[in-house]
mmCIF file with all atom_site columns, C-alpha atoms in Angstrom:
data_model
loop_
_atom_site.group_PDB
_atom_site.id
_atom_site.type_symbol
_atom_site.label_atom_id
_atom_site.label_alt_id
_atom_site.label_comp_id
_atom_site.label_asym_id
_atom_site.label_entity_id
_atom_site.label_seq_id
_atom_site.pdbx_PDB_ins_code
_atom_site.Cartn_x
_atom_site.Cartn_y
_atom_site.Cartn_z
_atom_site.occupancy
_atom_site.B_iso_or_equiv
_atom_site.pdbx_formal_charge
_atom_site.auth_seq_id
_atom_site.auth_comp_id
_atom_site.auth_asym_id
_atom_site.auth_atom_id
_atom_site.pdbx_PDB_model_num
ATOM 1   C CA . MET A 1 1   ? -4.639  28.981  37.186  1.00 0.00 ? 10  MET A CA 1
ATOM 2   C CA . PRO A 1 2   ? -1.813  28.458  34.641  1.00 0.00 ? 11  PRO A CA 1
ATOM 3   C CA . ALA A 1 3   ? -2.586  28.492  30.912  1.00 0.00 ? 12  ALA A CA 1
ATOM 4   C CA . ALA A 1 4   ? -2.686  25.230  28.954  1.00 0.00 ? 13  ALA A CA 1
ATOM 5   C CA . GLU A 1 5   ? 0.618   26.123  27.268  1.00 0.00 ? 14  GLU A CA 1
ATOM 6   C CA . GLU A 1 6   ? 2.323   26.619  30.637  1.00 0.00 ? 15  GLU A CA 1
ATOM 7   C CA . ILE A 1 7   ? 0.964   23.298  31.924  1.00 0.00 ? 16  ILE A CA 1
ATOM 8   C CA . ALA A 1 8   ? 2.235   21.574  28.781  1.00 0.00 ? 17  ALA A CA 1
ATOM 9   C CA . ARG A 1 9   ? 5.650   23.217  29.198  1.00 0.00 ? 18  ARG A CA 1
ATOM 10  C CA . GLN A 1 10  ? 5.846   22.043  32.818  1.00 0.00 ? 19  GLN A CA 1
ATOM 11  C CA . ASN A 1 11  ? 4.992   18.480  31.742  1.00 0.00 ? 20  ASN A CA 1
ATOM 12  C CA . ILE A 1 12  ? 7.604   18.567  28.973  1.00 0.00 ? 21  ILE A CA 1
ATOM 13  C CA . ASP A 1 13  ? 10.234  20.026  31.340  1.00 0.00 ? 22  ASP A CA 1
ATOM 14  C CA . ARG A 1 14  ? 9.481   17.238  33.824  1.00 0.00 ? 23  ARG A CA 1
ATOM 15  C CA . GLN A 1 15  ? 9.838   14.564  31.093  1.00 0.00 ? 24  GLN A CA 1
ATOM 16  C CA . LEU A 1 16  ? 13.075  16.124  29.803  1.00 0.00 ? 25  LEU A CA 1
ATOM 17  C CA . ALA A 1 17  ? 14.482  16.212  33.357  1.00 0.00 ? 26  ALA A CA 1
ATOM 18  C CA . ALA A 1 18  ? 13.555  12.545  33.850  1.00 0.00 ? 27  ALA A CA 1
ATOM 19  C CA . ALA A 1 19  ? 15.520  11.784  30.655  1.00 0.00 ? 28  ALA A CA 1
ATOM 20  C CA . GLY A 1 20  ? 18.576  13.681  31.943  1.00 0.00 ? 29  GLY A CA 1
ATOM 21  C CA . TRP A 1 21  ? 18.096  17.045  30.213  1.00 0.00 ? 30  TRP A CA 1
ATOM 22  C CA . LEU A 1 22  ? 18.366  20.412  31.980  1.00 0.00 ? 31  LEU A CA 1
ATOM 23  C CA . ALA A 1 23  ? 15.602  22.744  30.725  1.00 0.00 ? 32  ALA A CA 1
ATOM 24  C CA . GLN A 1 24  ? 16.482  26.462  30.520  1.00 0.00 ? 33  GLN A CA 1
ATOM 25  C CA . ASP A 1 25  ? 14.877  29.619  29.190  1.00 0.00 ? 34  ASP A CA 1
ATOM 26  C CA . TYR A 1 26  ? 16.560  31.218  26.173  1.00 0.00 ? 35  TYR A CA 1
ATOM 27  C CA . ARG A 1 27  ? 17.227  34.435  28.171  1.00 0.00 ? 36  ARG A CA 1
ATOM 28  C CA . ALA A 1 28  ? 19.058  32.444  30.873  1.00 0.00 ? 37  ALA A CA 1
ATOM 29  C CA . LEU A 1 29  ? 21.025  30.184  28.513  1.00 0.00 ? 38  LEU A CA 1
ATOM 30  C CA . ASN A 1 30  ? 24.067  28.509  30.099  1.00 0.00 ? 39  ASN A CA 1
ATOM 31  C CA . LEU A 1 31  ? 25.468  25.712  27.908  1.00 0.00 ? 40  LEU A CA 1
ATOM 32  C CA . ALA A 1 32  ? 28.083  24.926  30.568  1.00 0.00 ? 41  ALA A CA 1
ATOM 33  C CA . ALA A 1 33  ? 25.381  23.927  33.086  1.00 0.00 ? 42  ALA A CA 1
ATOM 34  C CA . GLY A 1 34  ? 25.435  20.289  31.970  1.00 0.00 ? 43  GLY A CA 1
ATOM 35  C CA . PRO A 1 35  ? 25.989  17.859  29.114  1.00 0.00 ? 44  PRO A CA 1
ATOM 36  C CA . GLY A 1 36  ? 22.362  18.007  27.904  1.00 0.00 ? 45  GLY A CA 1
ATOM 37  C CA . ILE A 1 37  ? 20.552  21.349  27.746  1.00 0.00 ? 46  ILE A CA 1
ATOM 38  C CA . ALA A 1 38  ? 17.001  21.884  26.476  1.00 0.00 ? 47  ALA A CA 1
ATOM 39  C CA . VAL A 1 39  ? 16.446  25.568  25.667  1.00 0.00 ? 48  VAL A CA 1
ATOM 40  C CA . ARG A 1 40  ? 12.801  26.729  25.743  1.00 0.00 ? 49  ARG A CA 1
ATOM 41  C CA . GLU A 1 41  ? 11.352  28.965  22.993  1.00 0.00 ? 50  GLU A CA 1
ATOM 42  C CA . PHE A 1 42  ? 14.581  29.324  21.047  1.00 0.00 ? 51  PHE A CA 1
ATOM 43  C CA . PRO A 1 43  ? 14.324  31.943  18.250  1.00 0.00 ? 52  PRO A CA 1
ATOM 44  C CA . LEU A 1 44  ? 14.930  30.590  14.736  1.00 0.00 ? 53  LEU A CA 1
ATOM 45  C CA . SER A 1 45  ? 14.665  32.258  11.324  1.00 0.00 ? 54  SER A CA 1
ATOM 46  C CA . THR A 1 46  ? 11.314  30.497  10.827  1.00 0.00 ? 55  THR A CA 1
ATOM 47  C CA . GLY A 1 47  ? 9.917   31.369  14.265  1.00 0.00 ? 56  GLY A CA 1
ATOM 48  C CA . GLU A 1 48  ? 10.420  30.061  17.771  1.00 0.00 ? 57  GLU A CA 1
ATOM 49  C CA . ALA A 1 49  ? 11.267  26.423  18.389  1.00 0.00 ? 58  ALA A CA 1
ATOM 50  C CA . ASP A 1 50  ? 9.537   25.048  21.454  1.00 0.00 ? 59  ASP A CA 1
ATOM 51  C CA . TYR A 1 51  ? 12.821  23.440  22.517  1.00 0.00 ? 60  TYR A CA 1
ATOM 52  C CA . LEU A 1 52  ? 16.327  23.358  21.057  1.00 0.00 ? 61  LEU A CA 1
ATOM 53  C CA . LEU A 1 53  ? 18.380  20.443  22.396  1.00 0.00 ? 62  LEU A CA 1
ATOM 54  C CA . TYR A 1 54  ? 22.109  20.829  22.984  1.00 0.00 ? 63  TYR A CA 1
ATOM 55  C CA . ALA A 1 55  ? 24.437  17.934  23.778  1.00 0.00 ? 64  ALA A CA 1
ATOM 56  C CA . ASP A 1 56  ? 27.974  18.886  24.807  1.00 0.00 ? 65  ASP A CA 1
ATOM 57  C CA . GLY A 1 57  ? 27.439  22.410  23.451  1.00 0.00 ? 66  GLY A CA 1
ATOM 58  C CA . LYS A 1 58  ? 26.211  21.300  20.002  1.00 0.00 ? 67  LYS A CA 1
ATOM 59  C CA . VAL A 1 59  ? 22.655  21.526  18.681  1.00 0.00 ? 68  VAL A CA 1
ATOM 60  C CA . ILE A 1 60  ? 21.318  18.027  18.081  1.00 0.00 ? 69  ILE A CA 1
ATOM 61  C CA . ALA A 1 61  ? 17.555  18.531  17.708  1.00 0.00 ? 70  ALA A CA 1
ATOM 62  C CA . VAL A 1 62  ? 14.646  20.924  17.467  1.00 0.00 ? 71  VAL A CA 1
ATOM 63  C CA . VAL A 1 63  ? 11.522  19.894  19.354  1.00 0.00 ? 72  VAL A CA 1
ATOM 64  C CA . GLU A 1 64  ? 8.090   21.204  18.402  1.00 0.00 ? 73  GLU A CA 1
ATOM 65  C CA . ALA A 1 65  ? 5.488   20.332  21.010  1.00 0.00 ? 74  ALA A CA 1
ATOM 66  C CA . LYS A 1 66  ? 1.999   19.838  19.615  1.00 0.00 ? 75  LYS A CA 1
ATOM 67  C CA . PRO A 1 67  ? -1.135  19.549  21.705  1.00 0.00 ? 76  PRO A CA 1
ATOM 68  C CA . GLU A 1 68  ? -2.903  16.228  21.862  1.00 0.00 ? 77  GLU A CA 1
ATOM 69  C CA . GLY A 1 69  ? -6.515  16.268  20.802  1.00 0.00 ? 78  GLY A CA 1
ATOM 70  C CA . HIS A 1 70  ? -9.255  15.826  23.330  1.00 0.00 ? 79  HIS A CA 1
ATOM 71  C CA . ILE A 1 71  ? -10.024 12.247  24.330  1.00 0.00 ? 80  ILE A CA 1
ATOM 72  C CA . ALA A 1 72  ? -13.339 12.350  22.446  1.00 0.00 ? 81  ALA A CA 1
ATOM 73  C CA . GLU A 1 73  ? -11.565 13.571  19.296  1.00 0.00 ? 82  GLU A CA 1
ATOM 74  C CA . GLN A 1 74  ? -8.906  10.866  19.647  1.00 0.00 ? 83  GLN A CA 1
ATOM 75  C CA . ALA A 1 75  ? -11.607 8.209   20.051  1.00 0.00 ? 84  ALA A CA 1
ATOM 76  C CA . GLU A 1 76  ? -13.391 9.545   16.944  1.00 0.00 ? 85  GLU A CA 1
ATOM 77  C CA . ILE A 1 77  ? -10.158 9.388   14.925  1.00 0.00 ? 86  ILE A CA 1
ATOM 78  C CA . VAL A 1 78  ? -9.435  5.843   16.109  1.00 0.00 ? 87  VAL A CA 1
ATOM 79  C CA . ALA A 1 79  ? -12.994 4.784   15.234  1.00 0.00 ? 88  ALA A CA 1
ATOM 80  C CA . GLU A 1 80  ? -12.663 6.291   11.737  1.00 0.00 ? 89  GLU A CA 1
ATOM 81  C CA . VAL A 1 81  ? -9.303  4.584   11.174  1.00 0.00 ? 90  VAL A CA 1
ATOM 82  C CA . ASP A 1 82  ? -10.801 1.271   12.348  1.00 0.00 ? 91  ASP A CA 1
ATOM 83  C CA . ARG A 1 83  ? -13.773 1.747   10.009  1.00 0.00 ? 92  ARG A CA 1
ATOM 84  C CA . ARG A 1 84  ? -11.525 2.453   7.031   1.00 0.00 ? 93  ARG A CA 1
ATOM 85  C CA . LEU A 1 85  ? -9.287  -0.507  7.833   1.00 0.00 ? 94  LEU A CA 1
ATOM 86  C CA . SER A 1 86  ? -12.309 -2.809  8.027   1.00 0.00 ? 95  SER A CA 1
ATOM 87  C CA . VAL A 1 87  ? -13.504 -1.499  4.637   1.00 0.00 ? 96  VAL A CA 1
ATOM 88  C CA . ALA A 1 88  ? -10.032 -2.187  3.215   1.00 0.00 ? 97  ALA A CA 1
ATOM 89  C CA . ASP A 1 89  ? -10.040 -5.690  4.751   1.00 0.00 ? 98  ASP A CA 1
ATOM 90  C CA . ALA A 1 90  ? -13.470 -6.406  3.245   1.00 0.00 ? 99  ALA A CA 1
ATOM 91  C CA . ALA A 1 91  ? -12.287 -5.192  -0.166  1.00 0.00 ? 100 ALA A CA 1
ATOM 92  C CA . GLU A 1 92  ? -9.199  -7.390  0.087   1.00 0.00 ? 101 GLU A CA 1
ATOM 93  C CA . THR A 1 93  ? -11.383 -10.409 0.911   1.00 0.00 ? 102 THR A CA 1
ATOM 94  C CA . GLN A 1 94  ? -13.652 -9.665  -2.064  1.00 0.00 ? 103 GLN A CA 1
ATOM 95  C CA . VAL A 1 95  ? -10.640 -9.382  -4.375  1.00 0.00 ? 104 VAL A CA 1
ATOM 96  C CA . GLU A 1 96  ? -9.267  -12.717 -3.115  1.00 0.00 ? 105 GLU A CA 1
ATOM 97  C CA . HIS A 1 97  ? -12.647 -14.404 -3.722  1.00 0.00 ? 106 HIS A CA 1
ATOM 98  C CA . ALA A 1 98  ? -12.903 -12.842 -7.185  1.00 0.00 ? 107 ALA A CA 1
ATOM 99  C CA . LEU A 1 99  ? -9.406  -14.083 -8.073  1.00 0.00 ? 108 LEU A CA 1
ATOM 100 C CA . GLN A 1 100 ? -10.274 -17.598 -6.909  1.00 0.00 ? 109 GLN A CA 1
ATOM 101 C CA . ARG A 1 101 ? -13.516 -17.516 -8.924  1.00 0.00 ? 110 ARG A CA 1
ATOM 102 C CA . ALA A 1 102 ? -11.652 -16.237 -12.002 1.00 0.00 ? 111 ALA A CA 1
ATOM 103 C CA . ALA A 1 103 ? -9.166  -19.109 -11.701 1.00 0.00 ? 112 ALA A CA 1
ATOM 104 C CA . ARG A 1 104 ? -12.036 -21.642 -11.484 1.00 0.00 ? 113 ARG A CA 1
ATOM 105 C CA . LEU A 1 105 ? -13.805 -20.062 -14.469 1.00 0.00 ? 114 LEU A CA 1
ATOM 106 C CA . ARG A 1 106 ? -10.593 -20.116 -16.495 1.00 0.00 ? 115 ARG A CA 1
ATOM 107 C CA . GLN A 1 107 ? -10.175 -23.819 -15.789 1.00 0.00 ? 116 GLN A CA 1
ATOM 108 C CA . ALA A 1 108 ? -13.817 -24.492 -16.722 1.00 0.00 ? 117 ALA A CA 1
ATOM 109 C CA . ILE A 1 109 ? -13.460 -22.560 -19.992 1.00 0.00 ? 118 ILE A CA 1
ATOM 110 C CA . LEU A 1 110 ? -10.259 -24.398 -20.900 1.00 0.00 ? 119 LEU A CA 1
ATOM 111 C CA . LYS A 1 111 ? -11.900 -27.735 -20.078 1.00 0.00 ? 120 LYS A CA 1
ATOM 112 C CA . ARG A 1 112 ? -14.898 -26.962 -22.295 1.00 0.00 ? 121 ARG A CA 1
ATOM 113 C CA . ALA A 1 113 ? -12.613 -25.760 -25.073 1.00 0.00 ? 122 ALA A CA 1
ATOM 114 C CA . PHE A 1 114 ? -10.625 -29.005 -25.007 1.00 0.00 ? 123 PHE A CA 1
ATOM 115 C CA . GLU A 1 115 ? -13.851 -31.039 -24.887 1.00 0.00 ? 124 GLU A CA 1
ATOM 116 C CA . GLY A 1 116 ? -15.099 -29.154 -27.942 1.00 0.00 ? 125 GLY A CA 1
ATOM 117 C CA . LYS A 1 117 ? -18.067 -27.698 -26.070 1.00 0.00 ? 126 LYS A CA 1
ATOM 118 C CA . LEU A 1 118 ? -17.038 -24.040 -26.117 1.00 0.00 ? 127 LEU A CA 1
ATOM 119 C CA . VAL A 1 119 ? -18.174 -23.239 -29.688 1.00 0.00 ? 128 VAL A CA 1
ATOM 120 C CA . PRO A 1 120 ? -20.524 -25.073 -32.058 1.00 0.00 ? 129 PRO A CA 1
ATOM 121 C CA . GLN A 1 121 ? -18.726 -27.941 -33.781 1.00 0.00 ? 130 GLN A CA 1
ATOM 122 C CA . ASP A 1 122 ? -18.438 -28.343 -37.547 1.00 0.00 ? 131 ASP A CA 1
ATOM 123 C CA . PRO A 1 123 ? -18.851 -32.015 -38.484 1.00 0.00 ? 132 PRO A CA 1
ATOM 124 C CA . THR A 1 124 ? -16.487 -31.518 -41.448 1.00 0.00 ? 133 THR A CA 1
ATOM 125 C CA . ASP A 1 125 ? -13.597 -30.579 -39.126 1.00 0.00 ? 134 ASP A CA 1
ATOM 126 C CA . GLU A 1 126 ? -10.972 -33.230 -38.594 1.00 0.00 ? 135 GLU A CA 1
ATOM 127 C CA . PRO A 1 127 ? -10.856 -34.760 -35.123 1.00 0.00 ? 136 PRO A CA 1
ATOM 128 C CA . ALA A 1 128 ? -8.184  -33.465 -32.759 1.00 0.00 ? 137 ALA A CA 1
ATOM 129 C CA . GLU A 1 129 ? -6.438  -36.849 -32.789 1.00 0.00 ? 138 GLU A CA 1
ATOM 130 C CA . ARG A 1 130 ? -5.927  -36.576 -36.565 1.00 0.00 ? 139 ARG A CA 1
ATOM 131 C CA . LEU A 1 131 ? -4.568  -33.025 -36.291 1.00 0.00 ? 140 LEU A CA 1
ATOM 132 C CA . LEU A 1 132 ? -2.226  -34.144 -33.515 1.00 0.00 ? 141 LEU A CA 1
ATOM 133 C CA . GLU A 1 133 ? -0.986  -37.046 -35.647 1.00 0.00 ? 142 GLU A CA 1
ATOM 134 C CA . GLN A 1 134 ? -0.288  -34.637 -38.519 1.00 0.00 ? 143 GLN A CA 1
ATOM 135 C CA . ALA A 1 135 ? 1.580   -32.262 -36.212 1.00 0.00 ? 144 ALA A CA 1
ATOM 136 C CA . CYS A 1 136 ? 3.674   -35.110 -34.781 1.00 0.00 ? 145 CYS A CA 1
ATOM 137 C CA . ALA A 1 137 ? 4.379   -36.461 -38.284 1.00 0.00 ? 146 ALA A CA 1
ATOM 138 C CA . GLY A 1 138 ? 5.870   -33.090 -39.219 1.00 0.00 ? 147 GLY A CA 1
ATOM 139 C CA . VAL A 1 139 ? 3.374   -32.146 -41.894 1.00 0.00 ? 148 VAL A CA 1
ATOM 140 C CA . GLY A 1 140 ? 4.568   -28.889 -43.518 1.00 0.00 ? 149 GLY A CA 1
ATOM 141 C CA . ALA A 1 141 ? 3.334   -25.316 -43.453 1.00 0.00 ? 150 ALA A CA 1
ATOM 142 C CA . ASP A 1 142 ? 0.984   -26.051 -46.381 1.00 0.00 ? 151 ASP A CA 1
ATOM 143 C CA . THR A 1 143 ? -1.383  -27.804 -44.009 1.00 0.00 ? 152 THR A CA 1
ATOM 144 C CA . VAL A 1 144 ? -1.355  -24.848 -41.632 1.00 0.00 ? 153 VAL A CA 1
ATOM 145 C CA . THR A 1 145 ? -2.047  -22.441 -44.491 1.00 0.00 ? 154 THR A CA 1
ATOM 146 C CA . PHE A 1 146 ? -4.792  -24.720 -45.792 1.00 0.00 ? 155 PHE A CA 1
ATOM 147 C CA . THR A 1 147 ? -6.348  -24.945 -42.344 1.00 0.00 ? 156 THR A CA 1
ATOM 148 C CA . LYS A 1 148 ? -6.330  -21.151 -41.915 1.00 0.00 ? 157 LYS A CA 1
ATOM 149 C CA . ALA A 1 149 ? -7.756  -20.666 -45.406 1.00 0.00 ? 158 ALA A CA 1
ATOM 150 C CA . THR A 1 150 ? -10.468 -23.208 -44.695 1.00 0.00 ? 159 THR A CA 1
ATOM 151 C CA . ALA A 1 151 ? -11.338 -21.425 -41.456 1.00 0.00 ? 160 ALA A CA 1
ATOM 152 C CA . ARG A 1 152 ? -11.605 -18.092 -43.266 1.00 0.00 ? 161 ARG A CA 1
ATOM 153 C CA . LYS A 1 153 ? -13.914 -19.619 -45.886 1.00 0.00 ? 162 LYS A CA 1
ATOM 154 C CA . ARG A 1 154 ? -16.172 -20.864 -43.130 1.00 0.00 ? 163 ARG A CA 1
ATOM 155 C CA . GLY A 1 155 ? -16.107 -17.439 -41.436 1.00 0.00 ? 164 GLY A CA 1
ATOM 156 C CA . ARG A 1 156 ? -14.417 -18.746 -38.305 1.00 0.00 ? 165 ARG A CA 1
ATOM 157 C CA . THR A 1 157 ? -11.345 -16.596 -37.878 1.00 0.00 ? 166 THR A CA 1
ATOM 158 C CA . ARG A 1 158 ? -9.726  -15.775 -34.545 1.00 0.00 ? 167 ARG A CA 1
ATOM 159 C CA . ALA A 1 159 ? -11.689 -12.550 -34.305 1.00 0.00 ? 168 ALA A CA 1
ATOM 160 C CA . SER A 1 160 ? -15.007 -14.395 -34.587 1.00 0.00 ? 169 SER A CA 1
ATOM 161 C CA . ALA A 1 161 ? -14.029 -17.412 -32.484 1.00 0.00 ? 170 ALA A CA 1
#
């Protein structure tokens, strides 16, 4: 019974022949035998190449044949890849939901801030309409400075807001 490597080589030779390549052993190399030659176990400085492909006398590729895993091993790998992809999909869905929730919360916070419900209100503060009128009327920087100074006196700076 032939070894697994010999069976693999026969299968590869058959596939190369079906694609129009002539497979030859390195010891019986004849580049004039055809336009496409596949040389088996060609010695290289790094070791033997499983196949060296020649087209019209010029090297065009090195082929390294690797064994396929057993069917059970392949099925295990596919199952693990599927599991990891489903975990990634679930994480992506959670991130999308979290982003949507964050957008809703941001809108709710902004709404409460504009309604004056985000922080306790000081009855001595001017209403927003009055501040807007002053801003539109072009009241100078003195008002801004006064407002900031007033806020500091009350202990309501940006850091504490």
